Coordinates of C-alpha atoms in Angstrom, one line a residue:
X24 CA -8.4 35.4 35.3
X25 CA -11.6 35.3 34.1
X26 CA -13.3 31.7 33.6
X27 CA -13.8 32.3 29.5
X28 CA -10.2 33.2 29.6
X29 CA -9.6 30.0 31.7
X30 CA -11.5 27.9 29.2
X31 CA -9.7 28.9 26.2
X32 CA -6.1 28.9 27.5
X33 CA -7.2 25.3 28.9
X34 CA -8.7 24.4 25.5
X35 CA -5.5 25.5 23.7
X36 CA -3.6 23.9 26.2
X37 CA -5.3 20.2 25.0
X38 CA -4.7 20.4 21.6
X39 CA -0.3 20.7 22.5
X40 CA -0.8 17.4 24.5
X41 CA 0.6 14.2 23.1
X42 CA -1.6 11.5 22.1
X43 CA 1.0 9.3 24.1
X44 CA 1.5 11.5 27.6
X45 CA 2.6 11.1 31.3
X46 CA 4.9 8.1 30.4
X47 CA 2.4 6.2 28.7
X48 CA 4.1 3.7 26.2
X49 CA 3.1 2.8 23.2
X50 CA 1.8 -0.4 21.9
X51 CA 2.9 -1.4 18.7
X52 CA 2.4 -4.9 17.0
X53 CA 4.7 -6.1 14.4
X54 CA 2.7 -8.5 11.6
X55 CA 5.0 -10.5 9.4
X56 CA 4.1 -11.9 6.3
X57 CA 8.2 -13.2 5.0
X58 CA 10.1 -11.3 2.2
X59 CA 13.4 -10.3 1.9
X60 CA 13.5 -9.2 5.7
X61 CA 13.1 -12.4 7.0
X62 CA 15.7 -14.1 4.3
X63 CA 19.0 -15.7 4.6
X64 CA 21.7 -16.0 2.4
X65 CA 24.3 -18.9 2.0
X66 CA 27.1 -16.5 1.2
X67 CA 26.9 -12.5 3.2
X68 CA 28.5 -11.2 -0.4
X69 CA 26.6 -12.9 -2.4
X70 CA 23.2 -12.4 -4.5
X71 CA 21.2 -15.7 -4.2
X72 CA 19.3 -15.6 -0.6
X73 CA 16.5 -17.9 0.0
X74 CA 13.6 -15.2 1.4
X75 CA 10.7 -15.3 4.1
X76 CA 12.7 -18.1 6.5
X77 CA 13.3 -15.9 9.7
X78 CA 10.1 -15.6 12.5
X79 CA 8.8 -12.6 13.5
X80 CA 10.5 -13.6 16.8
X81 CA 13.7 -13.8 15.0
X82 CA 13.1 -10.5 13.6
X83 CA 12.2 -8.5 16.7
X84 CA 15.8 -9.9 18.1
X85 CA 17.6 -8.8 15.6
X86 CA 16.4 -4.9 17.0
X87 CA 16.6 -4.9 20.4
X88 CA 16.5 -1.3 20.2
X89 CA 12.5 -1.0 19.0
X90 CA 12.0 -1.8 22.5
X91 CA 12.8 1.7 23.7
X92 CA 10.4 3.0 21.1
X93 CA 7.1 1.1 21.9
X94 CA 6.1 -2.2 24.0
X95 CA 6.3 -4.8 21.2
X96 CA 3.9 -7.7 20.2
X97 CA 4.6 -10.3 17.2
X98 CA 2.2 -12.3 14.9
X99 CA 3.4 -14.4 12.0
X100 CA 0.4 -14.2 9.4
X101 CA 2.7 -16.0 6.5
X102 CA 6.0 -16.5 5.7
X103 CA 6.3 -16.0 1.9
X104 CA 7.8 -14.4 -0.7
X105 CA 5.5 -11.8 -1.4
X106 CA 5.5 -12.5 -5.1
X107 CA 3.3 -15.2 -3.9
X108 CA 1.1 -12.6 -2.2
X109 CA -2.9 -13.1 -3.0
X110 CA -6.1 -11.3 -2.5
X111 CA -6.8 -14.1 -0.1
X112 CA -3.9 -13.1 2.4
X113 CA -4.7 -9.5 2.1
X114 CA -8.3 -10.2 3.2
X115 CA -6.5 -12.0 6.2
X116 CA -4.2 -9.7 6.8
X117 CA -6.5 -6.2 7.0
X118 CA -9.2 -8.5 9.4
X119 CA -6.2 -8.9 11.6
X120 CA -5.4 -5.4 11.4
X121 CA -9.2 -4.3 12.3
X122 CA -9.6 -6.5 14.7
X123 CA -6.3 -5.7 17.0
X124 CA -7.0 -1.9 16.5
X125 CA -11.0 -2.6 17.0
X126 CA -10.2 -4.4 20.4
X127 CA -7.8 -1.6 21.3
X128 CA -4.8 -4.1 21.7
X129 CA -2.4 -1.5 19.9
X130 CA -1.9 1.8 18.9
X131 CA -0.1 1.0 15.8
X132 CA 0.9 -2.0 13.4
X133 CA 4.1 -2.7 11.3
X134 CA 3.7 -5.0 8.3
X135 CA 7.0 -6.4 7.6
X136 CA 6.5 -7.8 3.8
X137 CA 8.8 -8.2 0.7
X138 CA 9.2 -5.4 -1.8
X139 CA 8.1 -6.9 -4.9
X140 CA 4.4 -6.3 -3.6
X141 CA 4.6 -4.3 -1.0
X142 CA 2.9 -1.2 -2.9
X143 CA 0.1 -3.5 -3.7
X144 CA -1.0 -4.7 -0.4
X145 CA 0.0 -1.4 1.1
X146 CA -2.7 0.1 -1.1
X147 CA -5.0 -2.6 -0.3
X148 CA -4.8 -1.6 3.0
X149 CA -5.2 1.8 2.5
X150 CA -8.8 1.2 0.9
X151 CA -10.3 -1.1 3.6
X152 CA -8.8 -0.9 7.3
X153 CA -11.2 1.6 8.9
X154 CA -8.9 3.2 11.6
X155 CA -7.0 6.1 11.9
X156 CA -4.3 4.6 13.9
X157 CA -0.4 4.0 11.7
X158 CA -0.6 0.8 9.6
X159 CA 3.4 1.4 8.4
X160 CA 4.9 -1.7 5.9
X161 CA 8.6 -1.8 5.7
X162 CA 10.9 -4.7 4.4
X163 CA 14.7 -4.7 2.8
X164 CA 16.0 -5.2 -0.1
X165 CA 19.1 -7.4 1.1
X166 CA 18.5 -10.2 3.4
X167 CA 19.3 -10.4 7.1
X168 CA 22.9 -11.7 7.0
X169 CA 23.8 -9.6 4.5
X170 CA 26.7 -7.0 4.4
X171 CA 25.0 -4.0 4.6
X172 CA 21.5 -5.3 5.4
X173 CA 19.4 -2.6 5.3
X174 CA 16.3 -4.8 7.1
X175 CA 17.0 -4.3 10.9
X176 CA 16.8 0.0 10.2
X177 CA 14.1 -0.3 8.3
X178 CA 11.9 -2.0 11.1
X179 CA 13.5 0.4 13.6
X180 CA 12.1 3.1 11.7
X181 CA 8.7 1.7 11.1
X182 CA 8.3 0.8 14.8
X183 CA 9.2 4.5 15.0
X184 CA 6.7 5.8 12.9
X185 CA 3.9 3.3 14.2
X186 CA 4.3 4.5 18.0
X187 CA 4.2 8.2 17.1
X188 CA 1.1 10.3 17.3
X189 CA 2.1 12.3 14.5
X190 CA 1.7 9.4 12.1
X191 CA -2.6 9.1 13.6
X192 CA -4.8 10.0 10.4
X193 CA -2.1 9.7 7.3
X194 CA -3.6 6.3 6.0
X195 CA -1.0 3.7 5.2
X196 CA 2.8 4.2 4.9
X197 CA 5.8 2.8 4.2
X198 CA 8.8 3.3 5.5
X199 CA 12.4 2.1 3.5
X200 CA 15.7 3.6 3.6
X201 CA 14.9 6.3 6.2
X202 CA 12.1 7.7 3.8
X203 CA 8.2 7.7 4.6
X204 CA 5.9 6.9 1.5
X205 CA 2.1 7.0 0.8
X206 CA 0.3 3.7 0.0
X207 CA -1.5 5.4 -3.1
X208 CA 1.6 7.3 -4.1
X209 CA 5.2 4.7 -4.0
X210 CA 6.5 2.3 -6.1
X211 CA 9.0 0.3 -6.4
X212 CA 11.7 1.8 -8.5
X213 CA 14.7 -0.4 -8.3
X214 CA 15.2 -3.6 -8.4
X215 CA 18.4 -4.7 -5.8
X216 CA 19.5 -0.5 -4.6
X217 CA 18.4 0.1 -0.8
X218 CA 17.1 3.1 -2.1
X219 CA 14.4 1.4 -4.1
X220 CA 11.0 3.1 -3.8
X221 CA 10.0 6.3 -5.0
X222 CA 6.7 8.3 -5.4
X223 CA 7.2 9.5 -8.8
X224 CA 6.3 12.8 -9.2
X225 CA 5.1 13.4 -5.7
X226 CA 7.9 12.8 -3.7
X227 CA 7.8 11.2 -0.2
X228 CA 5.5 12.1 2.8
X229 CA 8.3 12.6 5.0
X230 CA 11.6 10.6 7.0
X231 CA 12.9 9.4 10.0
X232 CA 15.1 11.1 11.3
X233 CA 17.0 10.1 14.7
X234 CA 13.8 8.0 15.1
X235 CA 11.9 11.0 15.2
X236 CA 9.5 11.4 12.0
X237 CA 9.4 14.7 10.2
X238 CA 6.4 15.2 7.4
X239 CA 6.7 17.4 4.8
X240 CA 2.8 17.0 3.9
X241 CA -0.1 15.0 4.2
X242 CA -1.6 12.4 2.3
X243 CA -4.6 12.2 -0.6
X244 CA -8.0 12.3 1.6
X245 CA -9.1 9.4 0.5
X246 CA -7.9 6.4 2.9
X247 CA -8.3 4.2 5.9
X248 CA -11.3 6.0 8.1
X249 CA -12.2 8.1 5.2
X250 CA -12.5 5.5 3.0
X251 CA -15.9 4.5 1.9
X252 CA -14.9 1.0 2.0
X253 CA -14.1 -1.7 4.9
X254 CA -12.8 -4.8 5.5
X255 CA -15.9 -5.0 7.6
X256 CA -18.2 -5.1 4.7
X257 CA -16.0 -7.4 2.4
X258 CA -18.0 -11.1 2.6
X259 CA -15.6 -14.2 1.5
X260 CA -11.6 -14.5 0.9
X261 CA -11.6 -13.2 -3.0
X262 CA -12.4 -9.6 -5.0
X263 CA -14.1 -9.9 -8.3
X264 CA -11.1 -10.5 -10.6
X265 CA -9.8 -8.1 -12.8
X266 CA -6.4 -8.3 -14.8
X267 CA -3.8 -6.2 -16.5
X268 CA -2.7 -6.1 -20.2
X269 CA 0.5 -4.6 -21.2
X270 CA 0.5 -2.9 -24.5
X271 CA 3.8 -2.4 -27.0
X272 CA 4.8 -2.3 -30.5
X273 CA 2.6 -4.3 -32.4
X274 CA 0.8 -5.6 -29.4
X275 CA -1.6 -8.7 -29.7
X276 CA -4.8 -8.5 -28.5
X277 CA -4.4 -12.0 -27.4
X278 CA -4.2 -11.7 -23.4
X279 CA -7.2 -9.4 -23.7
X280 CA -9.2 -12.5 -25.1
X281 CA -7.6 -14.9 -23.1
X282 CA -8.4 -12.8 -19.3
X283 CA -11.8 -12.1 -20.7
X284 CA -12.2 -16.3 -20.9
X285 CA -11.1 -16.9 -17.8
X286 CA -14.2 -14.8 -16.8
X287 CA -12.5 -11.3 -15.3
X288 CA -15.0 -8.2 -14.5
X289 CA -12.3 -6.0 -16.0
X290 CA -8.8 -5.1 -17.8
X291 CA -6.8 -2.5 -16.7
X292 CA -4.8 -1.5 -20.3
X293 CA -1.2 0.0 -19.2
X294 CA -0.9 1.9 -22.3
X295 CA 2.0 3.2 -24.0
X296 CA 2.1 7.0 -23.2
X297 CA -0.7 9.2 -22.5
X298 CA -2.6 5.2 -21.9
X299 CA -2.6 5.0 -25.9
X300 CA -3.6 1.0 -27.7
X301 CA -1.9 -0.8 -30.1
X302 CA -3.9 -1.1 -33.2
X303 CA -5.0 -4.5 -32.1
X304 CA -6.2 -3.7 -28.5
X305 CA -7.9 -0.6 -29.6
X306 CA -9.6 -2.8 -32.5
X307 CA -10.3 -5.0 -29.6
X308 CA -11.8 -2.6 -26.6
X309 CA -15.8 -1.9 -28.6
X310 CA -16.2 -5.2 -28.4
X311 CA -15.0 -5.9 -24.8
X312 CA -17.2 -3.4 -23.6
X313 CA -20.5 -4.4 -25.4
X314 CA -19.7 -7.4 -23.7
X315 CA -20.1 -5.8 -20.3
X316 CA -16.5 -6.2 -19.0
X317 CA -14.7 -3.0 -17.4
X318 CA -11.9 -1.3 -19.0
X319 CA -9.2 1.0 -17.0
X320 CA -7.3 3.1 -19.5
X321 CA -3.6 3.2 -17.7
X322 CA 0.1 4.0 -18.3
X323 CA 3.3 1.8 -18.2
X324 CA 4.9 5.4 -17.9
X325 CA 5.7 6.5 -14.0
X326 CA 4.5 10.1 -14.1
X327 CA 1.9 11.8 -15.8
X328 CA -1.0 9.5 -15.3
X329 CA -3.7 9.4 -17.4
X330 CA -6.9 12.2 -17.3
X331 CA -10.0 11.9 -17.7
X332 CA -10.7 14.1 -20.3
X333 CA -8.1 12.7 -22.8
X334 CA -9.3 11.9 -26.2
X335 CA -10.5 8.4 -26.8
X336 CA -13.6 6.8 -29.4
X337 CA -15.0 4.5 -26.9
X338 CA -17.7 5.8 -24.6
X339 CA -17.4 3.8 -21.3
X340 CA -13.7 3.6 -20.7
X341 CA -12.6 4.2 -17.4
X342 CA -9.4 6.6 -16.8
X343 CA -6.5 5.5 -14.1
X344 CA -5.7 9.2 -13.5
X345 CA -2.2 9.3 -11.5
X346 CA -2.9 5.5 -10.1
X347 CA -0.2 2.9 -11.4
X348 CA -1.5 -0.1 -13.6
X349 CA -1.5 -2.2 -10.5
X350 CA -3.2 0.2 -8.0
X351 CA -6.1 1.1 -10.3
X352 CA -6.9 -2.8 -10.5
X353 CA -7.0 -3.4 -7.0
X354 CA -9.1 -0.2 -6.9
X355 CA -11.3 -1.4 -9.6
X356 CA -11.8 -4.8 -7.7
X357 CA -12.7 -3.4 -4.5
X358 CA -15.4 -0.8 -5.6
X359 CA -17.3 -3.8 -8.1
X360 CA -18.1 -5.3 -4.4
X361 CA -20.2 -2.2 -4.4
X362 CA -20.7 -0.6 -7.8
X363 CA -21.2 -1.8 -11.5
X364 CA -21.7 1.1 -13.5
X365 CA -19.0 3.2 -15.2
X366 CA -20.0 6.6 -13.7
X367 CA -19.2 5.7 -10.4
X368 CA -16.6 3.7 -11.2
X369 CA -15.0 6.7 -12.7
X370 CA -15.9 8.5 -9.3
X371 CA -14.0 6.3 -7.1
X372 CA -11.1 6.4 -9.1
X373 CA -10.8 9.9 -9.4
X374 CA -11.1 10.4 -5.7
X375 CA -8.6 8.2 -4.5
X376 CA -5.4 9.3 -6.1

């Protein structure tokens, strides 16, 4: 054998190695912030459960069996229910993230968090932690003593999905009821099934399978170490605030006035439709953005997004594209600790879809 043939056959050779070889187990670090997963019920049958009460301790015993998948760690950053979540924790909660991945003390991170935000700080996430190793959220829609809870195979799966080298470089997930979703893609969809989240019109990245993750494609390119932004470069626990008005039938430009006064940067508009006003907020928007605050043009609607190029009066709207109402904001509030004007604004959003 020739020693160009020896190179190449030992160069091919590399690229079939695991990124976990020769009995080398994984480190994975499980970060709880409370939700549904960690909540207990008074009655197993019954609805009313009182959420983010469990430890991460209490959590990790509850699955025994993650500890065949990776060696386990546990930090409790909160314990809330995560419609209490705030930019404030999510600045926490990334800094954690960078530094346990910057140190090398893991090789990937669950987030166990409650599903009424989990999209949000998943996508949060997804903008700012500068690593290529798996960030993966999961959480349950059923508390921990419940018939049927669905919370102890959920962070099975995650743990899964964070110890495998096939999950390195595909941003943020989340993993719930088996399937694998893409922070900039999944929503929440339902609002007690186990089968809550979707990604509308996209589908999901892939599943567990046997703890084994299969992926059916790869993520938008826009996220984690790609990203042009980092927690690293975010000074002080807040974003520049931006809010969301709903429009309807008859809708009041009211709110619009109202977040203005309480000083926002800008107002993400979740349209009806194709991101279309009510007589009232379109009357509205000229003036909003002569007085230099940002609007997002955006759709209550779950699939279709709204483009660029669709026809609108006002010169300096912004567009959501295929971004939810509540993704676009946190977009928006992120890129203003960098850029002001609409142009590349615009840019941003369009790239990270």
């Amino acid at each position: 054998m020739t020693v160009k043939k020896f190179l190449l056959l030992s160069t091919l050779s590399l690229l079939f190695i695991p990124a976990f070889g020769n009995g080398y187990t994984p480190r994975v670090t499980i970060i709880a912030t409370g939700g549904t997963i960690a909540g207990i019920a008074p009655s197993s049958a019954g609805t009313f459960y009182d959420p983010a009460q469990l430890t991460v301790g209490a959590l990790m015993e509850q699955v025994p069996e993650i500890r065949s998948k990776a060696s386990i760690t546990g930090i409790q950053l909160c314990n809330i229910a995560s419609q209490h979540m705030t930019t404030e924790i999510w600045i926490r909660l990334a800094s954690v993230i960078d530094s346990l991945f910057s140190n090398d003390l893991c090789d990937g991170i669950v987030v166990t968090h409650g599903t009424d935000t989990m999209e949000e700080t998943a996508f949060f996430l997804n903008l700012v932690v500068p690593h290529d190793k798996p960030v993966v959220l999961t959480g349950s829609m059923r508390p921990s003593n419940a018939l049927g809870a669905d919370g102890p195979a959920n962070l099975y799966n995650a743990v899964c999905l964070a110890a495998s080298p096939a999950a390195r470089d595909k941003g943020v997930m989340a993993v719930m009821n088996d399937y694998i979703f893409a922070a900039a893609e999944f929503t929440k969809t339902h609002t007690v099934n186990p089968h809550a989240f979707e990604s509308p019109g996209r589908g999901p990245l892939g599943i567990i399978r046997g703890g084994i993750p299969v992926f059916f494609r790869d993520p938008g390119p826009m996220h984690t170490v790609h990203s042009e932004f980092s927690i690293k470069h975010l000074h002080g626990t807040d974003l520049p605030p931006v809010g969301i008005v709903l429009s309807y039938a008859g809708a009041s430009a009211v709110p619009v006035e109202a977040l203005i006064a309480s000083g926002v940067e800008g107002i993400v508009v979740a349209g009806v439709g194709h991101g279309n006003y009510s007589l009232e907020i379109e009357a509205a928007i000229p003036g909003i953005i002569a007085r230099g605050v940002l609007i997002v043009r955006a759709t209550r609607i779950l699939c279709g997004g709204v483009a660029s190029d669709v026809e609108s009066p006002f010169e300096g709207q912004l567009t959501s594209g295929l971004l939810s109402p509540q993704k676009v904001r946190i977009l928006l509030m992120v890129a203003l600790t960098r850029y002001r004007d609409p142009d590349n604004l615009q840019r941003i959003i369009d790239g990270y879809q």
